[in-house]
CSV table of C-alpha atoms in Angstrom, one decimal:
chain,number,residue,atom,x,y,z
N,255,MET,CA,34.0,27.9,-33.6
N,256,THR,CA,31.9,24.7,-33.3
N,257,GLU,CA,28.2,24.5,-33.3
N,258,THR,CA,26.3,23.4,-29.9
N,259,GLU,CA,23.6,21.0,-29.8
N,260,PRO,CA,20.3,22.7,-29.3
N,261,LYS,CA,19.3,22.3,-25.6
N,262,SER,CA,16.2,20.0,-24.9
N,263,PRO,CA,13.4,22.0,-23.7
N,264,GLN,CA,12.8,22.1,-19.7
N,265,PRO,CA,9.5,20.2,-18.7
N,266,PRO,CA,7.0,23.0,-17.5
N,267,ARG,CA,6.7,23.6,-14.0
N,268,ARG,CA,3.2,22.8,-12.7
N,269,ARG,CA,1.3,24.6,-9.8
N,270,VAL,CA,0.3,21.4,-8.0
N,271,ALA,CA,-1.8,20.6,-4.8
N,272,PHE,CA,-0.9,17.3,-3.5
N,273,PHE,CA,-3.3,15.0,-1.5
N,274,GLY,CA,-1.8,12.2,0.6
N,275,SER,CA,-1.4,11.1,4.3
N,276,PRO,CA,1.0,8.0,5.3
N,277,ALA,CA,4.7,7.8,5.0
N,278,TRP,CA,4.2,5.5,1.8
N,279,ALA,CA,3.5,8.9,0.0
N,280,VAL,CA,5.9,11.1,1.4
N,281,PRO,CA,8.5,10.1,-1.4
N,282,VAL,CA,5.9,11.1,-4.0
N,283,LEU,CA,5.4,14.5,-2.5
N,284,GLN,CA,9.4,15.0,-2.3
N,285,ALA,CA,9.5,14.4,-6.2
N,286,LEU,CA,6.7,16.7,-7.0
N,287,HIS,CA,8.5,19.6,-4.7
N,288,GLN,CA,11.8,18.9,-6.5
N,289,LYS,CA,10.3,19.3,-10.0
N,290,HIS,CA,7.1,21.4,-9.6
N,291,GLU,CA,5.4,24.0,-7.6
N,292,VAL,CA,3.6,22.5,-4.6
N,293,VAL,CA,1.6,25.3,-3.5
N,294,LEU,CA,-0.7,23.2,-1.4
N,295,VAL,CA,-0.6,20.1,0.6
N,296,VAL,CA,-3.6,18.4,2.0
N,297,THR,CA,-3.8,15.5,4.6
N,298,GLN,CA,-6.0,13.7,6.8
N,299,PRO,CA,-6.5,15.4,10.3
N,300,ASP,CA,-3.9,14.9,12.9
N,301,LYS,CA,-4.9,11.7,15.1
N,302,PRO,CA,-4.1,10.3,18.6
N,303,ALA,CA,-0.8,8.3,18.7
N,304,GLY,CA,1.7,7.0,21.3
N,305,ARG,CA,1.1,6.2,24.9
N,306,GLY,CA,-0.3,9.4,25.5
N,307,LEU,CA,-2.6,9.4,22.6
N,308,HIS,CA,-1.3,12.9,21.7
N,309,LEU,CA,-2.7,14.6,18.5
N,310,THR,CA,0.1,13.7,15.8
N,311,PRO,CA,0.4,14.9,12.5
N,312,CYS,CA,0.4,12.3,9.7
N,313,PRO,CA,4.0,11.7,7.9
N,314,VAL,CA,3.0,13.8,5.0
N,315,ALA,CA,1.9,16.6,7.2
N,316,GLN,CA,5.1,16.4,9.3
N,317,TRP,CA,7.1,16.6,6.0
N,318,ALA,CA,5.5,19.4,4.2
N,319,ALA,CA,5.6,21.7,7.4
N,320,SER,CA,9.4,20.8,7.5
N,321,GLN,CA,10.0,22.1,4.1
N,322,GLY,CA,7.5,25.2,4.8
N,323,LEU,CA,4.8,24.3,2.6
N,324,ARG,CA,1.4,25.0,3.1
N,325,VAL,CA,-0.8,22.0,4.8
N,326,GLU,CA,-4.3,21.9,5.1
N,327,LYS,CA,-6.0,19.2,7.2
N,328,PRO,CA,-10.0,19.5,6.5
N,329,ALA,CA,-12.3,17.4,8.5
N,330,LYS,CA,-14.5,16.9,5.3
N,331,LEU,CA,-14.3,17.9,1.9
N,332,ARG,CA,-18.0,17.8,1.1
N,333,LYS,CA,-20.0,20.9,1.7
N,334,ASN,CA,-16.8,22.8,2.6
N,335,PRO,CA,-17.0,26.2,0.7
N,336,MET,CA,-13.9,27.6,2.4
N,337,PHE,CA,-11.8,25.0,1.3
N,338,MET,CA,-13.3,24.9,-2.1
N,339,GLU,CA,-12.8,28.8,-2.4
N,340,LEU,CA,-9.2,28.2,-1.1
N,341,LEU,CA,-8.4,25.8,-4.1
N,342,ARG,CA,-9.9,28.3,-6.8
N,343,GLU,CA,-7.6,31.0,-5.6
N,344,LEU,CA,-4.4,28.9,-5.9
N,345,LYS,CA,-4.8,28.7,-9.8
N,346,LEU,CA,-3.9,25.2,-9.8
N,347,ASP,CA,-2.9,23.4,-13.0
N,348,VAL,CA,-3.4,20.1,-11.4
N,349,ALA,CA,-3.6,18.2,-8.2
N,350,VAL,CA,-2.0,14.8,-7.1
N,351,THR,CA,-3.4,12.2,-5.1
N,352,ALA,CA,-1.5,9.3,-3.3
N,353,ALA,CA,-3.0,7.4,-0.5
N,354,TYR,CA,-5.0,10.3,0.7
N,355,GLY,CA,-7.7,8.3,2.2
N,356,LYS,CA,-11.1,10.1,1.2
N,357,ILE,CA,-13.3,10.1,-1.8
N,358,LEU,CA,-13.1,13.3,-3.8
N,359,PRO,CA,-16.4,15.0,-4.4
N,360,ALA,CA,-17.1,15.8,-8.0
N,361,GLU,CA,-17.2,19.7,-7.6
N,362,LEU,CA,-13.7,19.4,-6.2
N,363,LEU,CA,-12.2,17.7,-9.1
N,364,GLU,CA,-13.2,20.5,-11.6
N,365,ILE,CA,-11.2,23.3,-10.0
N,366,PRO,CA,-7.7,22.3,-11.3
N,367,ARG,CA,-7.1,23.0,-14.9
N,368,PHE,CA,-6.2,19.5,-15.7
N,369,GLY,CA,-8.2,17.9,-13.0
N,370,PHE,CA,-6.6,15.4,-10.4
N,371,LEU,CA,-4.2,12.4,-11.2
N,372,ASN,CA,-3.9,9.5,-8.7
N,373,LEU,CA,-1.0,7.1,-8.3
N,374,HIS,CA,-2.7,3.8,-7.7
N,375,PRO,CA,-0.4,0.5,-7.0
N,376,SER,CA,-2.7,-2.1,-8.9
N,377,ASP,CA,-3.6,-3.2,-12.5
N,378,LEU,CA,-6.7,-1.4,-12.7
N,379,PRO,CA,-9.8,-2.3,-12.7
N,380,LYS,CA,-8.3,-4.9,-10.4
N,381,TYR,CA,-8.2,-4.1,-6.9
N,382,ARG,CA,-9.8,-0.7,-6.7
N,383,GLY,CA,-9.7,0.7,-3.1
N,384,PRO,CA,-7.5,1.3,0.1
N,385,ALA,CA,-5.3,-2.0,0.3
N,386,PRO,CA,-4.6,-2.9,-3.6
N,387,VAL,CA,-1.4,-4.3,-3.1
N,388,GLN,CA,-2.4,-6.5,-0.1
N,389,TRP,CA,-5.2,-8.0,-1.7
N,390,THR,CA,-3.2,-8.6,-4.8
N,391,LEU,CA,-0.7,-10.7,-2.8
N,392,ILE,CA,-3.3,-12.4,-0.8
N,393,GLN,CA,-5.4,-13.4,-4.0
N,394,GLY,CA,-2.2,-15.0,-5.3
N,395,GLU,CA,-1.5,-12.9,-8.2
N,396,LEU,CA,1.6,-13.5,-10.3
N,397,GLU,CA,1.5,-10.0,-11.9
N,398,THR,CA,0.3,-6.6,-11.0
N,399,ALA,CA,0.7,-2.9,-12.1
N,400,VAL,CA,1.1,0.6,-11.1
N,401,CYS,CA,-1.4,3.2,-12.8
N,402,ILE,CA,-1.6,6.8,-13.1
N,403,MET,CA,-5.2,7.6,-13.7
N,404,GLN,CA,-7.6,10.7,-13.8
N,405,THR,CA,-9.5,10.9,-10.7
N,406,ASP,CA,-13.2,11.0,-11.2
N,407,ALA,CA,-16.0,10.8,-8.6
N,408,GLY,CA,-16.0,6.7,-8.2
N,409,MET,CA,-13.4,4.8,-6.2
N,410,ASP,CA,-10.6,4.4,-8.6
N,411,THR,CA,-12.8,4.3,-11.5
N,412,GLY,CA,-11.3,7.0,-13.6
N,413,PRO,CA,-9.5,6.7,-17.0
N,414,VAL,CA,-5.8,5.7,-16.9
N,415,VAL,CA,-3.0,7.9,-18.5
N,416,ALA,CA,0.0,5.6,-17.7
N,417,ARG,CA,0.5,2.1,-16.8
N,418,TRP,CA,3.5,-0.1,-15.9
N,419,ARG,CA,3.3,-4.0,-15.3
N,420,THR,CA,5.6,-6.0,-13.6
N,421,THR,CA,5.8,-9.6,-12.4
N,422,ILE,CA,5.6,-10.2,-8.5
N,423,GLU,CA,8.6,-12.0,-6.8
N,424,PRO,CA,7.5,-15.1,-5.4
N,425,ASP,CA,8.7,-13.8,-1.6
N,426,GLU,CA,7.6,-10.3,-2.1
N,427,THR,CA,5.9,-8.7,0.9
N,428,ALA,CA,3.2,-5.9,0.7
N,429,LEU,CA,5.5,-3.7,2.0
N,430,GLU,CA,8.2,-4.5,-0.6
N,431,LEU,CA,5.8,-4.6,-3.5
N,432,SER,CA,4.2,-1.4,-2.5
N,433,ASN,CA,7.2,0.7,-2.4
N,434,ARG,CA,8.4,-0.6,-5.7
N,435,LEU,CA,5.3,0.2,-7.5
N,436,ARG,CA,5.2,3.8,-5.9
N,437,ASP,CA,8.7,4.3,-7.0
N,438,LYS,CA,8.0,3.5,-10.5
N,439,GLY,CA,4.6,5.3,-10.1
N,440,ILE,CA,6.6,8.3,-9.5
N,441,GLU,CA,8.6,8.2,-12.7
N,442,LEU,CA,5.2,7.7,-14.7
N,443,LEU,CA,3.5,10.6,-12.7
N,444,LEU,CA,6.3,13.0,-13.5
N,445,GLN,CA,6.1,12.2,-17.3
N,446,ALA,CA,2.3,12.6,-17.1
N,447,LEU,CA,2.9,16.1,-15.6
N,448,SER,CA,5.2,17.0,-18.5
N,449,ASP,CA,2.7,15.9,-21.0
N,450,LEU,CA,-0.7,17.3,-19.6
N,451,GLU,CA,-1.7,18.7,-22.8
N,452,ARG,CA,-1.1,15.6,-24.4
N,453,LEU,CA,-2.4,12.8,-22.4
N,454,GLN,CA,-4.7,10.1,-23.9
N,455,PRO,CA,-6.8,8.7,-21.0
N,456,ILE,CA,-8.0,5.0,-21.8
N,457,PRO,CA,-11.4,4.6,-20.1
N,458,GLN,CA,-11.7,1.7,-17.7
N,459,PRO,CA,-14.2,-1.2,-17.8
N,460,ALA,CA,-17.1,-0.5,-15.7
N,461,GLN,CA,-16.6,-4.0,-13.6
N,462,GLY,CA,-13.5,-4.4,-11.3
N,463,THR,CA,-12.6,-6.0,-8.0
N,464,HIS,CA,-12.7,-4.4,-4.6
N,465,ALA,CA,-9.7,-4.1,-2.2
N,466,PRO,CA,-11.0,-3.1,1.1
N,467,MET,CA,-9.3,-1.9,4.2
N,468,LEU,CA,-7.5,-4.7,6.0
N,469,GLN,CA,-9.0,-5.8,9.5
N,470,LYS,CA,-7.0,-7.2,12.4
N,471,ASP,CA,-8.6,-10.7,11.7
N,472,ASP,CA,-7.3,-10.8,8.0
N,473,GLY,CA,-3.8,-11.9,9.7
N,474,LYS,CA,-5.1,-14.9,11.4
N,475,VAL,CA,-3.5,-17.9,10.0
N,476,VAL,CA,-6.4,-20.7,9.2
N,477,TRP,CA,-4.5,-23.8,9.0
N,478,GLU,CA,-7.5,-25.3,7.1
N,479,ARG,CA,-6.2,-23.3,4.1
N,480,THR,CA,-3.6,-24.5,1.7
N,481,ALA,CA,0.1,-23.8,2.6
N,482,VAL,CA,0.3,-21.5,-0.7
N,483,ALA,CA,-2.8,-19.7,0.4
N,484,ILE,CA,-1.4,-19.3,4.1
N,485,TYR,CA,1.9,-18.1,2.8
N,486,ASN,CA,0.3,-15.5,0.2
N,487,ARG,CA,-1.6,-14.2,3.0
N,488,HIS,CA,1.2,-13.9,5.2
N,489,ARG,CA,3.0,-11.6,2.5
N,490,GLY,CA,-0.1,-9.5,2.1
N,491,VAL,CA,-0.4,-8.7,5.5
N,492,GLN,CA,2.9,-7.3,6.2
N,493,PRO,CA,3.4,-4.8,8.0
N,494,TRP,CA,0.1,-4.9,9.5
N,495,PRO,CA,-2.1,-6.6,10.7
N,496,GLY,CA,0.6,-9.2,10.4
N,497,SER,CA,0.2,-13.1,10.8
N,498,TRP,CA,-0.9,-14.6,14.1
N,499,PHE,CA,-2.4,-17.8,15.4
N,500,VAL,CA,-3.9,-18.5,18.9
N,501,HIS,CA,-2.3,-21.4,20.8
N,502,GLN,CA,-3.4,-22.3,24.5
N,503,GLY,CA,-5.6,-19.1,24.6
N,504,LYS,CA,-2.7,-16.8,23.9
N,505,ARG,CA,-2.1,-15.0,20.4
N,506,VAL,CA,1.4,-15.6,18.7
N,507,LYS,CA,2.7,-13.5,15.9
N,508,VAL,CA,4.3,-15.0,12.7
N,509,LEU,CA,7.0,-12.7,12.1
N,510,ARG,CA,8.8,-14.7,9.3
N,511,MET,CA,7.6,-17.7,7.4
N,512,ARG,CA,8.3,-19.7,4.2
N,513,LEU,CA,6.5,-22.2,1.9
N,514,ALA,CA,8.0,-25.3,2.8
N,515,GLU,CA,5.9,-27.8,0.8
N,516,PRO,CA,3.4,-26.1,-1.8
N,517,ALA,CA,1.2,-28.9,-2.8
N,518,THR,CA,1.7,-32.2,-1.1
N,519,ARG,CA,-1.0,-34.3,0.0
N,520,PRO,CA,-1.8,-33.9,3.5
N,521,LEU,CA,-0.8,-36.6,5.8
N,522,HIS,CA,-1.5,-35.0,9.1
N,523,PRO,CA,-4.9,-32.9,10.3
N,524,PRO,CA,-4.3,-29.0,9.5
N,525,GLY,CA,-2.2,-27.2,12.2
N,526,THR,CA,-0.2,-30.7,13.1
N,527,VAL,CA,3.4,-30.0,14.0
N,528,VAL,CA,5.2,-32.1,11.5
N,529,ARG,CA,8.7,-31.3,12.5
N,530,ILE,CA,10.8,-29.3,15.3
N,531,ALA,CA,14.2,-28.5,14.1
N,532,ASP,CA,15.6,-25.3,12.6
N,533,GLU,CA,12.1,-24.4,11.9
N,534,LEU,CA,8.6,-25.3,13.1
N,535,LEU,CA,6.9,-27.2,10.2
N,536,VAL,CA,3.3,-27.1,10.4
N,537,ALA,CA,0.7,-29.0,8.3
N,538,THR,CA,-2.0,-27.5,6.1
N,539,ALA,CA,-4.8,-28.5,4.0
N,540,ALA,CA,-2.4,-29.1,1.3
N,541,GLY,CA,1.3,-28.6,1.9
N,542,GLN,CA,3.4,-27.4,4.8
N,543,VAL,CA,4.6,-24.1,5.9
N,544,GLY,CA,7.7,-23.4,7.9
N,545,LEU,CA,7.4,-20.9,10.8
N,546,LEU,CA,10.9,-19.3,11.5
N,547,GLU,CA,10.4,-16.4,13.9
N,548,LEU,CA,7.5,-15.8,16.5
N,549,GLN,CA,6.7,-13.4,18.9
N,550,PRO,CA,4.4,-14.7,21.7
N,551,GLU,CA,1.9,-12.6,23.3
N,552,GLY,CA,3.8,-10.1,25.8
N,553,LYS,CA,7.4,-11.5,25.0
N,554,LYS,CA,10.1,-10.6,22.6
N,555,PRO,CA,10.7,-12.1,19.0
N,556,MET,CA,12.2,-15.8,18.9
N,557,PRO,CA,13.3,-18.5,16.7
N,558,ALA,CA,10.0,-20.5,16.1
N,559,ALA,CA,11.8,-23.6,17.1
N,560,ASP,CA,12.7,-21.9,20.6
N,561,TRP,CA,9.1,-21.1,21.0
N,562,ALA,CA,7.8,-24.7,20.3
N,563,ARG,CA,10.4,-26.3,23.0
N,564,GLY,CA,9.3,-23.4,25.5
N,565,ALA,CA,5.8,-24.4,24.9
N,566,ARG,CA,6.5,-28.0,25.1
N,567,LEU,CA,5.1,-28.8,21.8
N,568,ARG,CA,5.9,-32.1,20.4
N,569,GLU,CA,5.7,-33.3,16.8
N,570,GLY,CA,2.1,-34.6,16.0
N,571,ASP,CA,0.6,-32.0,18.5
N,572,ARG,CA,-1.9,-29.4,16.7
N,573,LEU,CA,-1.7,-25.5,17.0
N,574,GLY,CA,-4.7,-23.4,17.8
């Protein structure tokens, strides 16, 4: 009879509350539900959506309900004694947040035995706030990270318990980078939950950079910027608000763009159509961008060259 190798101990199952709202956060909840006991899911309240503006649950709420998980959608967290009492009754080991959308009050953070952990897709203290990946790309960063941090009463200012750094691919969009960082963050989060008693948080520096919520105008193509800056912004505003410019009083969405000439000295004023061939080549303050696919206002997506011909553009004309 041969000796068997001792089995490695199973990681402990934690009693978890999950705070999150958009589709991006659903895989985080799925992983928690598979490995731990999710006793409560907290999301933003239902919001009007669609042509009929019917009140619609957010993606996290929809998925949680489909799994029979308890869902709460408090309109406010501060001065909400009923919600506080609910959390106390659940005897939580820990709570996890991922793109929940609200700052948590200090009294809430003290309820779970091990507090709150947050999955944040930036190299903290860089890009604290609601749009970290977008501003990472807009600012032209070459590297970034995903962090698991202990939540405090500030905005993404808590001590970091795990960090994974990565190089940003030159054509990576905000959607692609967000998903890649989230997926790695799930691995870090599950490991942190296994090691709650042994975590060694590292405090963040007080000073950091802010990543505010994007506005529609953040997607406007400003030809007076450099080609590199225009392309970085295009990557950062995907999928919302997207890149766009106005020509002859109508908005034109830029669905696909490439960095054609990154640093050539300008031979034409910014916004000048340099060439119309398989793409629409446009001059900037330095370098040129190639517009590949556009969507004119009220029309379907089309190759940029087709739009240019339909708009009767010629080389030397200026957009805007």
